[in-house]
């Protein structure tokens, strides 16, 4: 199908799903390798000065569910993997509550380098780094996005509203993925009284995924 036909179908609101051929898979692998290299050598913002490792993402690159958090912390920076500290253990428990394992989903963050002392990412850092996230979302092409915390929610939904006002609803990301916002596991560790609300959000997501 040529590009003109694709544009017509897109204008009509038709969503196309295509089976990945071997050529597509090879192209995908090449794109992932290029992306990993770009991130590993990136010096676009000052966070490159203090990082030990960049943290691109982890999990199934063809997952139906993609999870987007905020930024690497101490252990993530040390190991080059997202969500490996206490917040990672809680995320794992959250996934288990949906009968999912870490290997079945793709996990990443808004920023690929750790902000000093785990401070909140600055607007300039988010602006410089999020083209990498966009590439990841395009490559994984998930059907569902679980967005953890305000930094990721503000960027992906282009809003400044609080997580408590954004959670409990199902949003559309670029007209192809369903998106749900909940609290970041690091926030839940500090505010365990909100865990019940987060588990309700996960139930909503489970219902949406299997309906
Ligand atoms: Fe590059 Fe992102 Fe790391 Fe900044 S945080 S240096 S933009 S990879």
PDB file of C-alpha atoms and ligand atoms in Angstrom:
ATOM      1  CA  UNK A   1       0.000   0.000   0.000  1.00  0.00           C
ATOM      2  CA  UNK A   2       1.488   3.378  -0.985  1.00  0.00           C
ATOM      3  CA  UNK A   3       1.800   6.438   1.252  1.00  0.00           C
ATOM      4  CA  UNK A   4      -1.154   8.237  -0.397  1.00  0.00           C
ATOM      5  CA  UNK A   5      -3.487   5.341   0.430  1.00  0.00           C
ATOM      6  CA  UNK A   6      -2.151   5.257   3.975  1.00  0.00           C
ATOM      7  CA  UNK A   7      -2.844   9.003   4.340  1.00  0.00           C
ATOM      8  CA  UNK A   8      -6.428   8.569   3.034  1.00  0.00           C
ATOM      9  CA  UNK A   9      -7.074   5.723   5.480  1.00  0.00           C
ATOM     10  CA  UNK A  10      -5.578   7.717   8.351  1.00  0.00           C
ATOM     11  CA  UNK A  11      -7.792  10.727   7.456  1.00  0.00           C
ATOM     12  CA  UNK A  12     -10.813   8.383   7.525  1.00  0.00           C
ATOM     13  CA  UNK A  13      -9.839   7.224  11.011  1.00  0.00           C
ATOM     14  CA  UNK A  14      -8.989   3.681   9.872  1.00  0.00           C
ATOM     15  CA  UNK A  15      -6.379   1.980  12.064  1.00  0.00           C
ATOM     16  CA  UNK A  16      -4.097  -0.462  10.256  1.00  0.00           C
ATOM     17  CA  UNK A  17      -2.390  -3.406  11.885  1.00  0.00           C
ATOM     18  CA  UNK A  18       0.332  -5.128   9.962  1.00  0.00           C
ATOM     19  CA  UNK A  19       2.101  -8.420  10.556  1.00  0.00           C
ATOM     20  CA  UNK A  20       5.828  -7.862  10.961  1.00  0.00           C
ATOM     21  CA  UNK A  21       7.871  -9.544   8.208  1.00  0.00           C
ATOM     22  CA  UNK A  22      11.481 -10.736   8.629  1.00  0.00           C
ATOM     23  CA  UNK A  23      12.643  -7.532   6.902  1.00  0.00           C
ATOM     24  CA  UNK A  24      10.602  -5.448   9.354  1.00  0.00           C
ATOM     25  CA  UNK A  25      12.092  -7.351  12.283  1.00  0.00           C
ATOM     26  CA  UNK A  26      15.631  -6.795  11.030  1.00  0.00           C
ATOM     27  CA  UNK A  27      14.882  -3.103  10.495  1.00  0.00           C
ATOM     28  CA  UNK A  28      13.453  -2.932  14.004  1.00  0.00           C
ATOM     29  CA  UNK A  29      16.544  -4.535  15.509  1.00  0.00           C
ATOM     30  CA  UNK A  30      18.728  -2.056  13.636  1.00  0.00           C
ATOM     31  CA  UNK A  31      16.606   0.833  14.912  1.00  0.00           C
ATOM     32  CA  UNK A  32      16.961  -0.435  18.504  1.00  0.00           C
ATOM     33  CA  UNK A  33      20.735  -0.777  18.124  1.00  0.00           C
ATOM     34  CA  UNK A  34      20.974   2.758  16.703  1.00  0.00           C
ATOM     35  CA  UNK A  35      18.759   4.135  19.461  1.00  0.00           C
ATOM     36  CA  UNK A  36      20.786   2.416  22.188  1.00  0.00           C
ATOM     37  CA  UNK A  37      23.975   3.883  20.712  1.00  0.00           C
ATOM     38  CA  UNK A  38      22.458   7.381  20.467  1.00  0.00           C
ATOM     39  CA  UNK A  39      21.358   7.278  24.107  1.00  0.00           C
ATOM     40  CA  UNK A  40      24.620   5.782  25.386  1.00  0.00           C
ATOM     41  CA  UNK A  41      26.619   8.581  23.748  1.00  0.00           C
ATOM     42  CA  UNK A  42      24.138  11.423  24.340  1.00  0.00           C
ATOM     43  CA  UNK A  43      25.443  14.657  25.865  1.00  0.00           C
ATOM     44  CA  UNK A  44      22.455  16.832  25.036  1.00  0.00           C
ATOM     45  CA  UNK A  45      21.890  17.938  28.625  1.00  0.00           C
ATOM     46  CA  UNK A  46      24.070  18.330  31.711  1.00  0.00           C
ATOM     47  CA  UNK A  47      22.924  15.043  33.221  1.00  0.00           C
ATOM     48  CA  UNK A  48      25.543  13.253  31.145  1.00  0.00           C
ATOM     49  CA  UNK A  49      28.205  14.729  33.458  1.00  0.00           C
ATOM     50  CA  UNK A  50      27.044  12.876  36.575  1.00  0.00           C
ATOM     51  CA  UNK A  51      25.684   9.602  35.169  1.00  0.00           C
ATOM     52  CA  UNK A  52      27.375   6.220  35.633  1.00  0.00           C
ATOM     53  CA  UNK A  53      25.207   4.611  32.954  1.00  0.00           C
ATOM     54  CA  UNK A  54      22.404   5.627  30.668  1.00  0.00           C
ATOM     55  CA  UNK A  55      19.156   3.710  31.205  1.00  0.00           C
ATOM     56  CA  UNK A  56      17.306   3.149  27.952  1.00  0.00           C
ATOM     57  CA  UNK A  57      14.649   0.612  28.927  1.00  0.00           C
ATOM     58  CA  UNK A  58      14.008  -3.031  29.655  1.00  0.00           C
ATOM     59  CA  UNK A  59      11.621  -5.809  28.740  1.00  0.00           C
ATOM     60  CA  UNK A  60       9.705  -7.069  25.746  1.00  0.00           C
ATOM     61  CA  UNK A  61      10.288  -4.795  22.752  1.00  0.00           C
ATOM     62  CA  UNK A  62       7.007  -6.006  21.239  1.00  0.00           C
ATOM     63  CA  UNK A  63       4.963  -5.694  24.423  1.00  0.00           C
ATOM     64  CA  UNK A  64       1.286  -4.793  24.401  1.00  0.00           C
ATOM     65  CA  UNK A  65       1.842  -2.756  27.560  1.00  0.00           C
ATOM     66  CA  UNK A  66       4.529  -0.101  27.898  1.00  0.00           C
ATOM     67  CA  UNK A  67       5.280   1.543  31.237  1.00  0.00           C
ATOM     68  CA  UNK A  68       6.744   5.037  31.450  1.00  0.00           C
ATOM     69  CA  UNK A  69       8.220   6.372  34.687  1.00  0.00           C
ATOM     70  CA  UNK A  70      10.225   9.465  35.547  1.00  0.00           C
ATOM     71  CA  UNK A  71      14.006   8.982  35.617  1.00  0.00           C
ATOM     72  CA  UNK A  72      16.678   6.528  36.787  1.00  0.00           C
ATOM     73  CA  UNK A  73      17.561   6.552  40.483  1.00  0.00           C
ATOM     74  CA  UNK A  74      20.769   5.471  42.224  1.00  0.00           C
ATOM     75  CA  UNK A  75      20.507   1.706  41.590  1.00  0.00           C
ATOM     76  CA  UNK A  76      19.204   2.200  38.050  1.00  0.00           C
ATOM     77  CA  UNK A  77      22.160   4.470  37.285  1.00  0.00           C
ATOM     78  CA  UNK A  78      24.545   1.841  38.719  1.00  0.00           C
ATOM     79  CA  UNK A  79      23.032  -1.081  36.804  1.00  0.00           C
ATOM     80  CA  UNK A  80      21.832   0.631  33.610  1.00  0.00           C
ATOM     81  CA  UNK A  81      18.342  -0.872  34.071  1.00  0.00           C
ATOM     82  CA  UNK A  82      15.065   0.875  34.950  1.00  0.00           C
ATOM     83  CA  UNK A  83      13.165   0.136  38.194  1.00  0.00           C
ATOM     84  CA  UNK A  84      15.652  -2.118  39.984  1.00  0.00           C
ATOM     85  CA  UNK A  85      15.535  -0.540  43.478  1.00  0.00           C
ATOM     86  CA  UNK A  86      12.718  -0.619  46.025  1.00  0.00           C
ATOM     87  CA  UNK A  87      10.406   1.202  43.614  1.00  0.00           C
ATOM     88  CA  UNK A  88      11.199  -1.544  41.107  1.00  0.00           C
ATOM     89  CA  UNK A  89      10.164  -4.228  43.594  1.00  0.00           C
ATOM     90  CA  UNK A  90       6.870  -2.439  44.142  1.00  0.00           C
ATOM     91  CA  UNK A  91       6.363  -2.102  40.385  1.00  0.00           C
ATOM     92  CA  UNK A  92       6.933  -5.842  40.085  1.00  0.00           C
ATOM     93  CA  UNK A  93       4.251  -6.466  42.728  1.00  0.00           C
ATOM     94  CA  UNK A  94       1.921  -4.109  40.850  1.00  0.00           C
ATOM     95  CA  UNK A  95       2.515  -6.083  37.647  1.00  0.00           C
ATOM     96  CA  UNK A  96       1.875  -9.364  39.444  1.00  0.00           C
ATOM     97  CA  UNK A  97      -1.484  -7.989  40.600  1.00  0.00           C
ATOM     98  CA  UNK A  98      -2.342  -7.787  36.886  1.00  0.00           C
ATOM     99  CA  UNK A  99      -1.008 -11.324  36.307  1.00  0.00           C
ATOM    100  CA  UNK A 100       1.910  -9.873  34.344  1.00  0.00           C
ATOM    101  CA  UNK A 101       5.647 -10.363  34.699  1.00  0.00           C
ATOM    102  CA  UNK A 102       8.344  -7.796  34.071  1.00  0.00           C
ATOM    103  CA  UNK A 103       9.438  -9.769  31.006  1.00  0.00           C
ATOM    104  CA  UNK A 104       6.024  -9.348  29.372  1.00  0.00           C
ATOM    105  CA  UNK A 105       6.030  -5.549  29.393  1.00  0.00           C
ATOM    106  CA  UNK A 106       8.424  -2.832  28.237  1.00  0.00           C
ATOM    107  CA  UNK A 107       9.614  -0.399  30.923  1.00  0.00           C
ATOM    108  CA  UNK A 108      11.283   2.948  30.417  1.00  0.00           C
ATOM    109  CA  UNK A 109      11.494   6.489  31.792  1.00  0.00           C
ATOM    110  CA  UNK A 110      11.092  10.034  30.560  1.00  0.00           C
ATOM    111  CA  UNK A 111      14.810  10.709  31.215  1.00  0.00           C
ATOM    112  CA  UNK A 112      17.580   8.267  30.389  1.00  0.00           C
ATOM    113  CA  UNK A 113      20.121   9.687  32.884  1.00  0.00           C
ATOM    114  CA  UNK A 114      19.812  10.100  36.644  1.00  0.00           C
ATOM    115  CA  UNK A 115      19.218  13.630  37.960  1.00  0.00           C
ATOM    116  CA  UNK A 116      21.563  14.374  40.908  1.00  0.00           C
ATOM    117  CA  UNK A 117      20.047  13.329  44.268  1.00  0.00           C
ATOM    118  CA  UNK A 118      16.987  12.062  42.355  1.00  0.00           C
ATOM    119  CA  UNK A 119      15.661  15.606  41.978  1.00  0.00           C
ATOM    120  CA  UNK A 120      12.670  16.247  39.718  1.00  0.00           C
ATOM    121  CA  UNK A 121      13.627  16.466  36.027  1.00  0.00           C
ATOM    122  CA  UNK A 122      13.831  20.012  34.681  1.00  0.00           C
ATOM    123  CA  UNK A 123      11.766  21.131  31.686  1.00  0.00           C
ATOM    124  CA  UNK A 124      14.878  21.542  29.511  1.00  0.00           C
ATOM    125  CA  UNK A 125      16.031  17.999  30.325  1.00  0.00           C
ATOM    126  CA  UNK A 126      12.602  16.581  29.472  1.00  0.00           C
ATOM    127  CA  UNK A 127      12.614  18.492  26.182  1.00  0.00           C
ATOM    128  CA  UNK A 128      16.077  17.237  25.228  1.00  0.00           C
ATOM    129  CA  UNK A 129      15.461  13.615  26.215  1.00  0.00           C
ATOM    130  CA  UNK A 130      11.907  12.824  25.143  1.00  0.00           C
ATOM    131  CA  UNK A 131      12.657  12.355  21.420  1.00  0.00           C
ATOM    132  CA  UNK A 132      14.254   9.078  22.591  1.00  0.00           C
ATOM    133  CA  UNK A 133      11.017   8.114  24.357  1.00  0.00           C
ATOM    134  CA  UNK A 134       9.009   8.938  21.227  1.00  0.00           C
ATOM    135  CA  UNK A 135      11.272   6.634  19.219  1.00  0.00           C
ATOM    136  CA  UNK A 136      10.803   3.876  21.800  1.00  0.00           C
ATOM    137  CA  UNK A 137       7.021   4.219  21.727  1.00  0.00           C
ATOM    138  CA  UNK A 138       7.070   4.089  17.915  1.00  0.00           C
ATOM    139  CA  UNK A 139       9.267   0.978  17.941  1.00  0.00           C
ATOM    140  CA  UNK A 140       7.334  -0.933  20.615  1.00  0.00           C
ATOM    141  CA  UNK A 141       4.006   0.318  19.231  1.00  0.00           C
ATOM    142  CA  UNK A 142       2.145  -0.685  22.418  1.00  0.00           C
ATOM    143  CA  UNK A 143      -1.623  -0.997  22.656  1.00  0.00           C
ATOM    144  CA  UNK A 144      -1.564   0.256  26.239  1.00  0.00           C
ATOM    145  CA  UNK A 145       0.525   2.782  28.168  1.00  0.00           C
ATOM    146  CA  UNK A 146       0.756   2.860  31.955  1.00  0.00           C
ATOM    147  CA  UNK A 147       2.095   6.242  33.007  1.00  0.00           C
ATOM    148  CA  UNK A 148       3.699   6.491  36.439  1.00  0.00           C
ATOM    149  CA  UNK A 149       3.771   9.855  38.170  1.00  0.00           C
ATOM    150  CA  UNK A 150       3.366  13.481  37.281  1.00  0.00           C
ATOM    151  CA  UNK A 151       6.471  14.052  35.133  1.00  0.00           C
ATOM    152  CA  UNK A 152       5.525  11.321  32.649  1.00  0.00           C
ATOM    153  CA  UNK A 153       1.821  12.205  32.787  1.00  0.00           C
ATOM    154  CA  UNK A 154       2.473  15.905  32.178  1.00  0.00           C
ATOM    155  CA  UNK A 155       4.633  15.150  29.176  1.00  0.00           C
ATOM    156  CA  UNK A 156       2.490  12.450  27.545  1.00  0.00           C
ATOM    157  CA  UNK A 157      -0.844  14.185  28.152  1.00  0.00           C
ATOM    158  CA  UNK A 158       0.487  17.729  27.664  1.00  0.00           C
ATOM    159  CA  UNK A 159      -1.060  18.959  30.895  1.00  0.00           C
ATOM    160  CA  UNK A 160      -0.017  20.289  34.286  1.00  0.00           C
ATOM    161  CA  UNK A 161      -2.869  18.656  36.209  1.00  0.00           C
ATOM    162  CA  UNK A 162      -2.088  16.565  39.290  1.00  0.00           C
ATOM    163  CA  UNK A 163      -1.880  12.771  39.157  1.00  0.00           C
ATOM    164  CA  UNK A 164      -4.832  12.554  41.536  1.00  0.00           C
ATOM    165  CA  UNK A 165      -6.983  14.466  39.035  1.00  0.00           C
ATOM    166  CA  UNK A 166      -5.638  12.543  36.004  1.00  0.00           C
ATOM    167  CA  UNK A 167      -5.988   9.000  37.379  1.00  0.00           C
ATOM    168  CA  UNK A 168      -9.217   7.006  37.057  1.00  0.00           C
ATOM    169  CA  UNK A 169      -9.709   7.813  33.356  1.00  0.00           C
ATOM    170  CA  UNK A 170      -8.699   6.132  30.111  1.00  0.00           C
ATOM    171  CA  UNK A 171      -6.965   8.429  27.607  1.00  0.00           C
ATOM    172  CA  UNK A 172      -5.960   7.936  23.994  1.00  0.00           C
ATOM    173  CA  UNK A 173      -2.311   8.322  23.004  1.00  0.00           C
ATOM    174  CA  UNK A 174      -1.884   9.396  19.354  1.00  0.00           C
ATOM    175  CA  UNK A 175      -5.170   7.627  18.533  1.00  0.00           C
ATOM    176  CA  UNK A 176      -3.723   4.133  18.824  1.00  0.00           C
ATOM    177  CA  UNK A 177      -2.800   3.338  22.423  1.00  0.00           C
ATOM    178  CA  UNK A 178      -4.978   3.511  25.513  1.00  0.00           C
ATOM    179  CA  UNK A 179      -3.260   5.362  28.325  1.00  0.00           C
ATOM    180  CA  UNK A 180      -3.806   5.227  32.074  1.00  0.00           C
ATOM    181  CA  UNK A 181      -2.126   7.372  34.732  1.00  0.00           C
ATOM    182  CA  UNK A 182      -1.333   6.240  38.247  1.00  0.00           C
ATOM    183  CA  UNK A 183       1.036   7.096  41.078  1.00  0.00           C
ATOM    184  CA  UNK A 184       4.765   6.436  40.738  1.00  0.00           C
ATOM    185  CA  UNK A 185       5.924   3.496  42.907  1.00  0.00           C
ATOM    186  CA  UNK A 186       8.514   5.791  44.599  1.00  0.00           C
ATOM    187  CA  UNK A 187       5.640   8.096  45.618  1.00  0.00           C
ATOM    188  CA  UNK A 188       3.651   5.074  46.875  1.00  0.00           C
ATOM    189  CA  UNK A 189       6.580   4.000  49.053  1.00  0.00           C
ATOM    190  CA  UNK A 190       6.434   7.424  50.741  1.00  0.00           C
ATOM    191  CA  UNK A 191       2.606   7.572  50.731  1.00  0.00           C
ATOM    192  CA  UNK A 192       1.342   4.017  51.297  1.00  0.00           C
ATOM    193  CA  UNK A 193      -2.170   5.333  51.986  1.00  0.00           C
ATOM    194  CA  UNK A 194      -2.528   5.845  48.203  1.00  0.00           C
ATOM    195  CA  UNK A 195      -1.613   2.260  47.280  1.00  0.00           C
ATOM    196  CA  UNK A 196      -5.269   1.245  47.228  1.00  0.00           C
ATOM    197  CA  UNK A 197      -6.024   3.931  44.631  1.00  0.00           C
ATOM    198  CA  UNK A 198      -3.088   2.730  42.521  1.00  0.00           C
ATOM    199  CA  UNK A 199      -4.356  -0.858  42.638  1.00  0.00           C
ATOM    200  CA  UNK A 200      -7.777   0.399  41.495  1.00  0.00           C
ATOM    201  CA  UNK A 201      -6.039   2.044  38.529  1.00  0.00           C
ATOM    202  CA  UNK A 202      -4.370  -1.263  37.712  1.00  0.00           C
ATOM    203  CA  UNK A 203      -7.733  -3.023  37.870  1.00  0.00           C
ATOM    204  CA  UNK A 204      -9.078  -0.465  35.408  1.00  0.00           C
ATOM    205  CA  UNK A 205      -6.116  -1.125  33.140  1.00  0.00           C
ATOM    206  CA  UNK A 206      -6.618  -4.894  33.383  1.00  0.00           C
ATOM    207  CA  UNK A 207     -10.290  -4.496  32.448  1.00  0.00           C
ATOM    208  CA  UNK A 208      -9.374  -2.301  29.466  1.00  0.00           C
ATOM    209  CA  UNK A 209      -6.649  -4.723  28.334  1.00  0.00           C
ATOM    210  CA  UNK A 210      -8.814  -7.821  28.417  1.00  0.00           C
ATOM    211  CA  UNK A 211     -12.200  -6.376  27.377  1.00  0.00           C
TER     212      UNK A 211
HETATM  213 FE1  LIG B   1      20.913  12.831  26.775  1.00  0.00          FE
HETATM  214 FE2  LIG B   1      18.632  12.311  28.021  1.00  0.00          FE
HETATM  215 FE3  LIG B   1      20.925  11.765  29.223  1.00  0.00          FE
HETATM  216 FE4  LIG B   1      20.179  14.299  28.898  1.00  0.00          FE
HETATM  217  S1  LIG B   1      19.113  12.752  30.143  1.00  0.00           S
HETATM  218  S2  LIG B   1      22.239  13.453  28.479  1.00  0.00           S
HETATM  219  S3  LIG B   1      19.118  14.217  26.911  1.00  0.00           S
HETATM  220  S4  LIG B   1      20.160  10.800  27.356  1.00  0.00           S
END
